[in-house]
mmCIF file of C-alpha atoms in Angstrom:
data_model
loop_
_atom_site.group_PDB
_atom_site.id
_atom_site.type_symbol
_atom_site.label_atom_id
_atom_site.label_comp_id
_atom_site.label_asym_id
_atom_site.label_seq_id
_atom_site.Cartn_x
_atom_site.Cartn_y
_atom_site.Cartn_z
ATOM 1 C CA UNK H 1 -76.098 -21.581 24.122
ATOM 2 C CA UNK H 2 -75.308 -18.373 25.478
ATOM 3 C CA UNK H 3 -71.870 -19.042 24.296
ATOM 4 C CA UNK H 4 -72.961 -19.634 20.760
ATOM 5 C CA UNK H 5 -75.091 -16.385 20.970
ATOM 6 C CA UNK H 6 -72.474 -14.229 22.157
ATOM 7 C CA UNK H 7 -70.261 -15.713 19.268
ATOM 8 C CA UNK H 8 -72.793 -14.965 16.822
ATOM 9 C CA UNK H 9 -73.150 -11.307 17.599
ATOM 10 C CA UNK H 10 -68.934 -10.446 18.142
ATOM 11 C CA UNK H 11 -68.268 -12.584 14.528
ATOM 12 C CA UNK H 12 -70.854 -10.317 12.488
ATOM 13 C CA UNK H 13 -69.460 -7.400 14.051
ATOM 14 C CA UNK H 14 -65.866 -8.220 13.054
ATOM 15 C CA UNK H 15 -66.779 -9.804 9.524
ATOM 16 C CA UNK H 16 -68.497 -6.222 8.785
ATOM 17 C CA UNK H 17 -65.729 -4.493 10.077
ATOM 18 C CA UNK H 18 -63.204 -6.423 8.731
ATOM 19 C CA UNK H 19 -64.407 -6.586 5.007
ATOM 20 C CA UNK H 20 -64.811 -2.477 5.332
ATOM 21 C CA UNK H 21 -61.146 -2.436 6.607
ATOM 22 C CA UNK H 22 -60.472 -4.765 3.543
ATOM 23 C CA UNK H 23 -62.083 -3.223 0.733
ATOM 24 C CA UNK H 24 -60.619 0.083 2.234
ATOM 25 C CA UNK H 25 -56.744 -0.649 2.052
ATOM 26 C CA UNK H 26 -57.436 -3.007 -0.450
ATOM 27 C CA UNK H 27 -56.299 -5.890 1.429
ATOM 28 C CA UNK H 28 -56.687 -9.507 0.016
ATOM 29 C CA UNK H 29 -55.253 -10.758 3.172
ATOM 30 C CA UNK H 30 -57.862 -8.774 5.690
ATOM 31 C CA UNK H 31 -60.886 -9.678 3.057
ATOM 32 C CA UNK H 32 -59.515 -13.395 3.289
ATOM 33 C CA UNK H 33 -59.686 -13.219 7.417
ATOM 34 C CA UNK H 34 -62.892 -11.516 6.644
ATOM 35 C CA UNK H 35 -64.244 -14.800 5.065
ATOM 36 C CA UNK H 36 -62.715 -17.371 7.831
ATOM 37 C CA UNK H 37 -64.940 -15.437 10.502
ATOM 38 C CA UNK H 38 -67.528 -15.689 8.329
ATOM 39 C CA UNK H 39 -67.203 -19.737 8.683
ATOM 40 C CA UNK H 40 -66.788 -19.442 12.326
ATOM 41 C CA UNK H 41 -70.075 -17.426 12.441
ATOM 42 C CA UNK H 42 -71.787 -20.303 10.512
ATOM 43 C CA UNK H 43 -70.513 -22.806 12.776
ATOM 44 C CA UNK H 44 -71.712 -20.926 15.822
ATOM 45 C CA UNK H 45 -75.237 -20.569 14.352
ATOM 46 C CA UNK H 46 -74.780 -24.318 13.272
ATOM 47 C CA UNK H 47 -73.845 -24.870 17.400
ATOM 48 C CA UNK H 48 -76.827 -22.597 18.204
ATOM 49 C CA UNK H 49 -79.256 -23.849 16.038
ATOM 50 C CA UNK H 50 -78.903 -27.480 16.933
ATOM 51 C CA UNK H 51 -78.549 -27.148 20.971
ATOM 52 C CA UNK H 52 -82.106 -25.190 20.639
ATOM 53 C CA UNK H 53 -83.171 -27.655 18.845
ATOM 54 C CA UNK H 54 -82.083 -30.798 20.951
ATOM 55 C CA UNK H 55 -83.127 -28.553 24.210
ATOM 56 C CA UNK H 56 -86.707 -28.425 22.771
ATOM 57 C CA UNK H 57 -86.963 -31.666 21.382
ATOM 58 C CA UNK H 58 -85.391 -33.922 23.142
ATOM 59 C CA UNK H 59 -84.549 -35.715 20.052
ATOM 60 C CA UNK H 60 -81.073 -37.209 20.808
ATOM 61 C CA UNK H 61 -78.943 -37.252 17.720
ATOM 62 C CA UNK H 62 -79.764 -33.965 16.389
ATOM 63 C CA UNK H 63 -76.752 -33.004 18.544
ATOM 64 C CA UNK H 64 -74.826 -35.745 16.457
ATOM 65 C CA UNK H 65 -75.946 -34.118 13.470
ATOM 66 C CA UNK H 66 -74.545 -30.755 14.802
ATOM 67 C CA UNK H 67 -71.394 -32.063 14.884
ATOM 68 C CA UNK H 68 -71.390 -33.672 11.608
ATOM 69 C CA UNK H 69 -71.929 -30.180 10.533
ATOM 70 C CA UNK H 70 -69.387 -29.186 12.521
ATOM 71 C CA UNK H 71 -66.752 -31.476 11.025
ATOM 72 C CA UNK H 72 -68.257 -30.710 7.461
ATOM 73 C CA UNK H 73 -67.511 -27.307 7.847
ATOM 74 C CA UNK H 74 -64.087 -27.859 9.095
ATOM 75 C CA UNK H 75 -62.880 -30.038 6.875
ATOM 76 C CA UNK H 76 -63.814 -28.064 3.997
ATOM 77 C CA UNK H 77 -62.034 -24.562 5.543
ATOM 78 C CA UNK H 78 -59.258 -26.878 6.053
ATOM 79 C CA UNK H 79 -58.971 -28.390 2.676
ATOM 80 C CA UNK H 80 -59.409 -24.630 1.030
ATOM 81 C CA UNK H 81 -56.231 -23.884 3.523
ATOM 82 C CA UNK H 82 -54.110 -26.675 2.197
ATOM 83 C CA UNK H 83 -55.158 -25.831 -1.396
ATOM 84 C CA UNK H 84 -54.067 -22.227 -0.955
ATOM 85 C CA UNK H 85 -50.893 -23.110 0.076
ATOM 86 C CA UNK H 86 -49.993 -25.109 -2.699
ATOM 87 C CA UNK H 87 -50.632 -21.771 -4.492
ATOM 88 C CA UNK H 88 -53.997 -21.925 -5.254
ATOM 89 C CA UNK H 89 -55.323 -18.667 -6.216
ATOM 90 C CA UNK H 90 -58.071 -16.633 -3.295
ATOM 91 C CA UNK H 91 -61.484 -16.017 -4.252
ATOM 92 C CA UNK H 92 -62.381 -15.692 -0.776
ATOM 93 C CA UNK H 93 -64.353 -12.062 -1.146
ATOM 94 C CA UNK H 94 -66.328 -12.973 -4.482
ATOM 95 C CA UNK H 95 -69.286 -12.957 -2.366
ATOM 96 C CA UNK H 96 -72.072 -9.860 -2.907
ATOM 97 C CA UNK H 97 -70.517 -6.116 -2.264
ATOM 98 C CA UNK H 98 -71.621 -4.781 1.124
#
């Protein structure tokens, strides 16, 4: 859990940082990295949230759902990657201006 908390505080720091960089030089390619940490920072909160929740509970598949979570979010970061290159176009930083 630490871990997951320690993730969850470096990935905001870099997705700020990098969409600033981004929208600064005008970089698709730093906005795009921008928007992959953003997924890792969901899946660290997804890691977070669900150990808390299993350490409280006791409940034991809410770890299984974790990491069907996990695999969701994976597999759908992975199928955007394969669709971009087969030349899919990026909307990776249509998300609300910071």
């Amino acid at each position: 859990m630490v871990i997951a908390v320690i993730s969850l505080s470096f990935m905001w720091a870099l997705i700020h940082y990098k969409t600033k960089a981004g929208r600064a030089l005008g970089s698709e390619a730093i906005l795009a990295d921008a928007q992959c940490a953003r997924v890792c920072m969901y899946m660290s909160g997804l890691l977070l949230a669900s150990s808390l929740i299993y350490s409280v509970s006791g409940i034991w598949f809410i770890d299984s759902l974790g990491a069907l979570g996990l695999a969701y979010l994976s597999f759908t970061e992975g199928r955007e990657a394969f669709a971009k290159a087969r030349g899919a176009t990026c909307g990776c930083h249509t998300g609300p201006t910071a």
